[in-house]
Coordinates of C-alpha atoms in Angstrom, one line a residue:
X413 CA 67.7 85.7 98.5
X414 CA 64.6 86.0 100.7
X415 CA 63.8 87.8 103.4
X416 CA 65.3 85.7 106.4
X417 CA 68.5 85.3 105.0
X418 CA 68.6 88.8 104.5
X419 CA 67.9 89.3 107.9
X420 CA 70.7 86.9 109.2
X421 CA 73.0 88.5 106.8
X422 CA 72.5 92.2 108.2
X423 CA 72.7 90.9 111.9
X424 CA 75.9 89.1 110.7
X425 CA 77.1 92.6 109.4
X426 CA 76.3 94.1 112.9
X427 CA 78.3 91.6 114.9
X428 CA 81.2 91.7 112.1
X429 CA 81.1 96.1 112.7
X430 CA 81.2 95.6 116.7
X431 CA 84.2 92.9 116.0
X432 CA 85.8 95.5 113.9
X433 CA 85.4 98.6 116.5
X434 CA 86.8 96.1 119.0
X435 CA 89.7 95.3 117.1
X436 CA 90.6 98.6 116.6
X437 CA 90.2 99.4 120.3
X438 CA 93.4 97.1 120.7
X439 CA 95.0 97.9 117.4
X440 CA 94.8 101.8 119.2
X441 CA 95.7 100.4 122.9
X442 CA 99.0 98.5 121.1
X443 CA 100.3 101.3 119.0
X444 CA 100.0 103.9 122.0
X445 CA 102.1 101.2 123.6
X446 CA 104.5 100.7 121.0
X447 CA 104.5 104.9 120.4
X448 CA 105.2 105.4 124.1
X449 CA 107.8 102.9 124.1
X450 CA 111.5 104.4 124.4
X451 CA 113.4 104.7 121.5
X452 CA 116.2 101.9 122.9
X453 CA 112.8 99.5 123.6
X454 CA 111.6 100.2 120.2
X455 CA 114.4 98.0 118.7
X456 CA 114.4 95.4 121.1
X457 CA 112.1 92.2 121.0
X458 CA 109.4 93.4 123.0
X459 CA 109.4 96.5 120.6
X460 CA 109.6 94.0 117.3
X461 CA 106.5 92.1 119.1
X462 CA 104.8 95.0 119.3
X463 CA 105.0 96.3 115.7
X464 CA 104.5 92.4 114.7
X465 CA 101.1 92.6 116.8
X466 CA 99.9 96.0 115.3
X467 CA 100.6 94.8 111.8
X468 CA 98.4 91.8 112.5
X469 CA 95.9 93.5 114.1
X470 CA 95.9 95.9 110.7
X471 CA 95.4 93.0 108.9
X472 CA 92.6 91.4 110.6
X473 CA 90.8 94.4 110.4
X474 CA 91.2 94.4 107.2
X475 CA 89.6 91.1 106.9
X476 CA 86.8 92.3 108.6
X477 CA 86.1 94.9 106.4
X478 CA 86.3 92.6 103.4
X479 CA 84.3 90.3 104.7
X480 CA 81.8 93.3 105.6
X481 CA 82.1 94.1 101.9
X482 CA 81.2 90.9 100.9
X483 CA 78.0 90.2 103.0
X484 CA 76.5 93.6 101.6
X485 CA 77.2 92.9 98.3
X486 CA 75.5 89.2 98.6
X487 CA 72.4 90.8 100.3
X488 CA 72.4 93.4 96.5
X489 CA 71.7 90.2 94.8

């Protein structure tokens, strides 16, 4: 791989770290909500919502980091 790509690569890394950081800004923002929630709301739909959203969020994260993974291991080659 040459330089350039390299260089696209890392900035591709940065911008995939700030999306991670944001998505764990909401991830945070929904499980204080859901946490906060009274017990009776918990096991209502808006509580189920909740915990649906924060295990996506999880997930997506997730992705992220994978996909983080990934671009560092293709600049190593």
């Amino acid at each position: 791989m040459n330089k350039q790509r390299r260089k696209v690569i890392r900035e591709l890394i940065e911008q995939a770290q700030s999306l991670s950081q944001q998505i764990e800004e909401v991830l945070n923002e929904e499980q204080d909500y859901y946490d906060y929630m009274p017990e009776n709301l918990q096991g209502s739909e808006r509580g189920q919502n909740a915990e649906e959203a924060i295990c996506n969020l999880e997930e997506a994260q997730g992705n992220i980091e994978d996909c983080i993974s990934n671009l560092e291991s293709a600049i190593e080659l």
